PDB file of C-alpha atoms in Angstrom:
ATOM      1  CA  GLN A  73      83.129 116.050 104.513  1.00 93.00           C
ATOM      2  CA  VAL A  74      84.151 112.866 102.744  1.00 96.00           C
ATOM      3  CA  GLN A  75      83.587 112.749  99.014  1.00 97.00           C
ATOM      4  CA  LEU A  76      84.143 109.801  96.692  1.00 98.00           C
ATOM      5  CA  VAL A  77      83.748 110.421  92.970  1.00 98.00           C
ATOM      6  CA  GLU A  78      83.913 107.553  90.490  1.00 98.00           C
ATOM      7  CA  SER A  79      84.331 107.946  86.746  1.00 98.00           C
ATOM      8  CA  GLY A  80      85.244 105.977  83.637  1.00 98.00           C
ATOM      9  CA  GLY A  81      82.225 103.720  83.251  1.00 98.00           C
ATOM     10  CA  ASP A  82      80.890 102.940  79.795  1.00 98.00           C
ATOM     11  CA  SER A  83      78.914 100.487  77.704  1.00 98.00           C
ATOM     12  CA  VAL A  84      81.267  98.092  75.895  1.00 98.00           C
ATOM     13  CA  GLN A  85      81.439  94.786  74.049  1.00 98.00           C
ATOM     14  CA  PRO A  86      82.635  91.563  75.702  1.00 98.00           C
ATOM     15  CA  GLY A  87      86.415  91.385  75.686  1.00 98.00           C
ATOM     16  CA  ALA A  88      86.859  95.148  75.914  1.00 98.00           C
ATOM     17  CA  SER A  89      88.832  97.054  78.541  1.00 98.00           C
ATOM     18  CA  LEU A  90      87.956  99.969  80.791  1.00 98.00           C
ATOM     19  CA  LYS A  91      89.800 101.935  83.444  1.00 98.00           C
ATOM     20  CA  LEU A  92      87.829 103.381  86.340  1.00 98.00           C
ATOM     21  CA  THR A  93      89.007 106.270  88.502  1.00 98.00           C
ATOM     22  CA  CYS A  94      87.997 107.216  92.038  1.00 98.00           C
ATOM     23  CA  ILE A  95      88.969 110.629  93.391  1.00 98.00           C
ATOM     24  CA  ALA A  96      88.664 110.950  97.164  1.00 98.00           C
ATOM     25  CA  SER A  97      88.648 113.955  99.475  1.00 98.00           C
ATOM     26  CA  GLY A  98      87.836 114.878 103.072  1.00 97.00           C
ATOM     27  CA  PHE A  99      90.078 112.361 104.864  1.00 96.00           C
ATOM     28  CA  THR A 100      93.730 111.398 105.161  1.00 96.00           C
ATOM     29  CA  PHE A 101      93.799 109.282 102.051  1.00 97.00           C
ATOM     30  CA  ASP A 102      97.247 107.731 102.415  1.00 96.00           C
ATOM     31  CA  LEU A 103      96.369 106.163 105.786  1.00 95.00           C
ATOM     32  CA  PHE A 104      93.544 104.004 104.415  1.00 96.00           C
ATOM     33  CA  THR A 105      93.194 100.763 102.570  1.00 96.00           C
ATOM     34  CA  MET A 106      90.939 101.513  99.607  1.00 98.00           C
ATOM     35  CA  SER A 107      88.584  99.252  97.739  1.00 98.00           C
ATOM     36  CA  TRP A 108      86.312  98.856  94.751  1.00 98.00           C
ATOM     37  CA  TYR A 109      82.817  97.414  95.135  1.00 98.00           C
ATOM     38  CA  ARG A 110      80.169  96.679  92.558  1.00 98.00           C
ATOM     39  CA  ARG A 111      76.420  96.206  92.567  1.00 97.00           C
ATOM     40  CA  ALA A 112      74.839  94.324  89.694  1.00 97.00           C
ATOM     41  CA  PRO A 113      71.171  94.861  88.824  1.00 91.00           C
ATOM     42  CA  GLY A 114      68.960  93.295  91.474  1.00 93.00           C
ATOM     43  CA  GLN A 115      71.911  92.076  93.556  1.00 95.00           C
ATOM     44  CA  GLU A 116      73.740  93.087  96.712  1.00 95.00           C
ATOM     45  CA  ARG A 117      76.981  95.021  96.727  1.00 95.00           C
ATOM     46  CA  GLU A 118      80.108  92.871  96.521  1.00 95.00           C
ATOM     47  CA  LEU A 119      83.768  93.587  97.144  1.00 96.00           C
ATOM     48  CA  VAL A 120      85.816  93.476  93.943  1.00 97.00           C
ATOM     49  CA  ALA A 121      89.334  94.553  94.915  1.00 97.00           C
ATOM     50  CA  ARG A 122      91.311  96.255  97.651  1.00 97.00           C
ATOM     51  CA  ILE A 123      94.704  97.914  97.992  1.00 97.00           C
ATOM     52  CA  THR A 124      96.636  98.826 101.128  1.00 95.00           C
ATOM     53  CA  SER A 125      97.522 102.396 101.983  1.00 95.00           C
ATOM     54  CA  GLY A 126     100.997 102.236 100.454  1.00 95.00           C
ATOM     55  CA  GLY A 127      99.873 100.208  97.452  1.00 96.00           C
ATOM     56  CA  ARG A 128     102.074  97.207  98.239  1.00 96.00           C
ATOM     57  CA  VAL A 129      99.370  94.592  98.835  1.00 96.00           C
ATOM     58  CA  THR A 130      96.310  93.931  96.699  1.00 97.00           C
ATOM     59  CA  ALA A 131      93.527  91.366  96.678  1.00 96.00           C
ATOM     60  CA  PHE A 132      90.762  90.475  94.243  1.00 98.00           C
ATOM     61  CA  ALA A 133      87.516  88.599  94.133  1.00 97.00           C
ATOM     62  CA  ASP A 134      87.763  85.218  92.415  1.00 97.00           C
ATOM     63  CA  GLN A 135      85.418  86.358  89.658  1.00 97.00           C
ATOM     64  CA  VAL A 136      87.840  89.079  88.501  1.00 98.00           C
ATOM     65  CA  LYS A 137      91.234  87.670  89.449  1.00 98.00           C
ATOM     66  CA  GLY A 138      93.615  87.763  86.502  1.00 97.00           C
ATOM     67  CA  ARG A 139      91.454  90.248  84.601  1.00 98.00           C
ATOM     68  CA  PHE A 140      91.287  93.296  86.906  1.00 98.00           C
ATOM     69  CA  ARG A 141      94.060  95.285  88.547  1.00 98.00           C
ATOM     70  CA  ILE A 142      93.790  97.906  91.288  1.00 98.00           C
ATOM     71  CA  SER A 143      96.290 100.717  91.792  1.00 98.00           C
ATOM     72  CA  ARG A 144      96.531 104.050  93.594  1.00 98.00           C
ATOM     73  CA  ASP A 145      98.252 107.412  93.404  1.00 98.00           C
ATOM     74  CA  ASN A 146      98.362 108.930  96.868  1.00 98.00           C
ATOM     75  CA  ALA A 147      99.611 112.262  95.532  1.00 97.00           C
ATOM     76  CA  LYS A 148      96.323 112.538  93.622  1.00 98.00           C
ATOM     77  CA  ASN A 149      94.074 110.982  96.297  1.00 98.00           C
ATOM     78  CA  SER A 150      92.988 108.509  93.639  1.00 98.00           C
ATOM     79  CA  ILE A 151      92.545 104.814  93.070  1.00 98.00           C
ATOM     80  CA  TYR A 152      92.065 103.047  89.757  1.00 98.00           C
ATOM     81  CA  LEU A 153      90.580  99.814  88.499  1.00 98.00           C
ATOM     82  CA  GLN A 154      91.938  98.485  85.222  1.00 98.00           C
ATOM     83  CA  MET A 155      89.433  95.990  83.822  1.00 98.00           C
ATOM     84  CA  ASP A 156      90.426  93.734  80.930  1.00 98.00           C
ATOM     85  CA  SER A 157      88.605  90.926  79.141  1.00 98.00           C
ATOM     86  CA  LEU A 158      85.263  92.233  80.329  1.00 98.00           C
ATOM     87  CA  ARG A 159      82.337  89.822  80.495  1.00 98.00           C
ATOM     88  CA  PRO A 160      78.588  90.389  80.675  1.00 97.00           C
ATOM     89  CA  ALA A 161      78.742  89.240  84.320  1.00 97.00           C
ATOM     90  CA  ASP A 162      80.867  92.310  85.068  1.00 98.00           C
ATOM     91  CA  THR A 163      77.892  94.553  84.323  1.00 98.00           C
ATOM     92  CA  ALA A 164      77.320  96.618  87.463  1.00 98.00           C
ATOM     93  CA  VAL A 165      77.714 100.023  89.026  1.00 98.00           C
ATOM     94  CA  TYR A 166      81.201 100.286  90.529  1.00 98.00           C
ATOM     95  CA  TYR A 167      81.885 102.213  93.747  1.00 98.00           C
ATOM     96  CA  CYS A 168      84.960 103.048  95.791  1.00 98.00           C
ATOM     97  CA  ASN A 169      85.392 103.378  99.547  1.00 98.00           C
ATOM     98  CA  ALA A 170      87.951 102.983 102.285  1.00 97.00           C
ATOM     99  CA  LEU A 171      87.978  99.522 103.862  1.00 94.00           C
ATOM    100  CA  ARG A 172      88.798  98.211 107.324  1.00 86.00           C
ATOM    101  CA  MET A 173      90.368  94.833 108.052  1.00 76.00           C
ATOM    102  CA  PRO A 174      89.700  92.150 109.144  1.00 76.00           C
ATOM    103  CA  GLY A 175      85.962  92.679 108.655  1.00 83.00           C
ATOM    104  CA  MET A 176      86.341  94.408 105.268  1.00 85.00           C
ATOM    105  CA  GLU A 177      83.689  96.945 106.215  1.00 90.00           C
ATOM    106  CA  PRO A 178      83.288 100.119 104.179  1.00 93.00           C
ATOM    107  CA  THR A 179      84.531 103.053 106.213  1.00 94.00           C
ATOM    108  CA  PHE A 180      82.440 105.975 104.997  1.00 95.00           C
ATOM    109  CA  ASP A 181      78.694 106.398 104.676  1.00 94.00           C
ATOM    110  CA  SER A 182      79.039 109.004 101.925  1.00 94.00           C
ATOM    111  CA  TRP A 183      79.122 106.740  98.882  1.00 96.00           C
ATOM    112  CA  GLY A 184      79.628 108.274  95.463  1.00 97.00           C
ATOM    113  CA  HIS A 185      77.185 107.886  92.616  1.00 97.00           C
ATOM    114  CA  GLY A 186      79.277 105.099  91.095  1.00 98.00           C
ATOM    115  CA  ALA A 187      80.573 104.333  87.620  1.00 98.00           C
ATOM    116  CA  PRO A 188      78.128 102.283  85.545  1.00 98.00           C
ATOM    117  CA  VAL A 189      79.661  99.515  83.438  1.00 98.00           C
ATOM    118  CA  THR A 190      77.610  97.601  80.899  1.00 98.00           C
ATOM    119  CA  VAL A 191      79.106  94.685  78.964  1.00 98.00           C
ATOM    120  CA  SER A 192      76.906  93.317  76.195  1.00 97.00           C
ATOM    121  CA  SER A 193      76.957  92.305  72.552  1.00 92.00           C
TER     122      SER A 193
END
């Protein structure tokens, strides 16, 4: 079965950096576009970033563009989210999943528990 395991979340000060990791299993990882989502307290899930199967094309939400970077290592079935210049508005639980275009729908129902990120003074 599909498993998605996020790690690397923490509670940090504004301006700090974090790197999140997602380790995937149970599917042919290198055939899928992968993505990071986040859900802030009391809000709906939003798409943060995506990366194509070979890692050549990436895209980011306007709110994080220039501050976040997504990458992947297909040999490790992993994707990463490097987050710099963190702001309180980035506070959320971050999740990974495969993503289908053009609808940008999450592929798998088996979401991980997520990586909680809190940014506050």
